[in-house]
Coordinates of C-alpha atoms in Angstrom, one line a residue:
M131 CA 14.1 15.4 -1.3
R132 CA 12.3 12.5 -2.9
A133 CA 11.6 10.9 0.5
D134 CA 10.1 14.2 1.6
L135 CA 7.8 14.3 -1.5
L136 CA 6.7 10.7 -0.9
T137 CA 6.0 11.5 2.8
S138 CA 3.9 14.5 1.7
I139 CA 1.8 12.2 -0.6
L140 CA 1.4 9.7 2.3
S141 CA 0.4 12.5 4.8
E142 CA -2.2 13.7 2.3
L143 CA -3.5 10.2 1.8
N144 CA -3.7 9.6 5.6
G145 CA -5.5 13.0 5.9
T146 CA -8.2 12.0 3.4
S147 CA -9.8 9.5 5.7
A148 CA -9.9 9.1 9.5
D149 CA -10.0 5.4 8.8
I150 CA -6.5 5.2 7.4
E151 CA -4.2 4.5 10.3
A152 CA -0.8 4.2 8.5
S153 CA 0.8 4.1 5.1
G154 CA 4.1 3.5 3.5
V155 CA 5.9 3.4 0.1
I156 CA 8.1 0.3 -0.1
S157 CA 10.5 -0.8 -2.8
T158 CA 9.6 -4.1 -4.5
D159 CA 12.6 -5.6 -2.7
G160 CA 11.1 -4.7 0.7
L161 CA 12.9 -1.5 1.7
M162 CA 10.8 1.3 3.2
M163 CA 11.2 4.5 1.1
A164 CA 8.8 6.7 3.1
S165 CA 6.2 6.1 5.7
V166 CA 3.6 7.7 8.0
L167 CA 3.3 5.2 10.8
P168 CA 2.2 5.3 14.4
A169 CA 4.7 4.5 17.1
G170 CA 5.1 0.8 17.7
L171 CA 5.0 -0.3 14.0
D172 CA 8.4 -1.5 12.7
E173 CA 9.2 -0.1 9.2
D174 CA 11.5 -2.9 8.3
R175 CA 8.9 -5.6 9.1
I176 CA 6.2 -3.8 7.3
G177 CA 8.4 -3.4 4.3
A178 CA 9.5 -7.0 4.2
M179 CA 6.0 -8.4 4.7
S180 CA 4.5 -6.1 2.1
A181 CA 7.0 -7.0 -0.6
A182 CA 6.6 -10.7 0.2
M183 CA 2.7 -10.6 0.1
L184 CA 2.7 -8.6 -3.1
S185 CA 5.1 -11.1 -4.7
L186 CA 3.0 -14.0 -3.6
G187 CA -0.1 -12.3 -4.9
D188 CA 1.6 -11.7 -8.2
R189 CA 2.6 -15.3 -8.6
T190 CA -0.9 -16.5 -7.5
A191 CA -2.6 -14.3 -10.1
Q192 CA -0.3 -15.5 -12.8
E193 CA -0.6 -19.2 -11.9
L194 CA -4.4 -19.1 -11.7
M195 CA -4.6 -17.1 -14.9
R196 CA -6.3 -14.0 -13.3
G197 CA -4.1 -11.5 -15.2
N198 CA -1.9 -8.8 -13.7
L199 CA -2.2 -8.3 -10.0
E200 CA -4.0 -5.1 -9.1
Q201 CA -4.1 -5.3 -5.3
V202 CA -3.7 -7.5 -2.2
L203 CA -6.3 -7.0 0.5
I204 CA -6.0 -8.6 3.9
K205 CA -8.9 -8.4 6.3
G206 CA -8.4 -9.1 10.0
A207 CA -10.6 -8.7 13.0
K208 CA -8.9 -5.3 13.7
G209 CA -8.9 -3.9 10.2
Y210 CA -7.5 -4.1 6.8
V211 CA -4.1 -4.0 5.0
L212 CA -4.2 -3.0 1.4
M213 CA -1.2 -3.2 -0.9
V214 CA -1.0 -1.9 -4.5
Y215 CA 1.7 -1.3 -7.0
A216 CA 2.9 2.3 -7.3
G217 CA 4.7 2.0 -10.6
D218 CA 7.1 -0.9 -11.4
E219 CA 9.5 -0.4 -8.5
A220 CA 7.3 0.4 -5.5
V221 CA 4.4 -0.8 -3.4
L222 CA 1.9 1.4 -1.5
T223 CA 0.7 -0.2 1.7
V224 CA -2.2 1.2 3.7
I225 CA -3.5 0.0 7.1
A226 CA -7.2 0.9 7.7
K227 CA -9.7 0.5 10.5
P228 CA -12.2 -2.3 10.5
N229 CA -15.3 -0.3 9.8
T230 CA -13.9 1.7 6.9
K231 CA -15.7 2.2 3.6
L232 CA -13.4 0.3 1.3
G233 CA -14.7 1.9 -1.9
L234 CA -13.4 5.3 -0.7
I235 CA -10.1 3.8 0.5
F236 CA -9.6 2.1 -2.9
L237 CA -10.2 5.4 -4.7
D238 CA -7.8 7.4 -2.5
V239 CA -5.1 4.7 -2.6
K240 CA -5.3 4.5 -6.3
R241 CA -4.8 8.2 -6.7
A242 CA -1.9 8.2 -4.2
A243 CA -0.3 5.2 -6.0
E244 CA -0.5 7.1 -9.3
S245 CA 1.2 10.2 -7.7
V246 CA 3.9 8.0 -6.2
A247 CA 4.5 6.3 -9.6
E248 CA 4.8 9.7 -11.3
L249 CA 7.4 10.8 -8.7
L250 CA 9.5 7.7 -9.0

């Protein structure tokens, strides 16, 4: 039931922008809780990498005295990966196209992360 509600939040998020290609809710220990991914993407790998990157970002922000981590953004030649906390126990990861308008994506992801946090 909870997984269905999380999947519903992700489907709505993916529907808000044609630039969002995939999304997932991952526990902070790297287990995929729910996802809307295209074929060919491995849930387990995405979960593990997201948790590792967020943990590293957290540590970097603390060590460099930048305060609490808000997001991790990775830009590659073929697009973006955005990771944000969704409460204390989960991470929302979004994969977006290269020409996306990041401001809109940030807003949509923030809203979805708040919905996930309320649910968990």
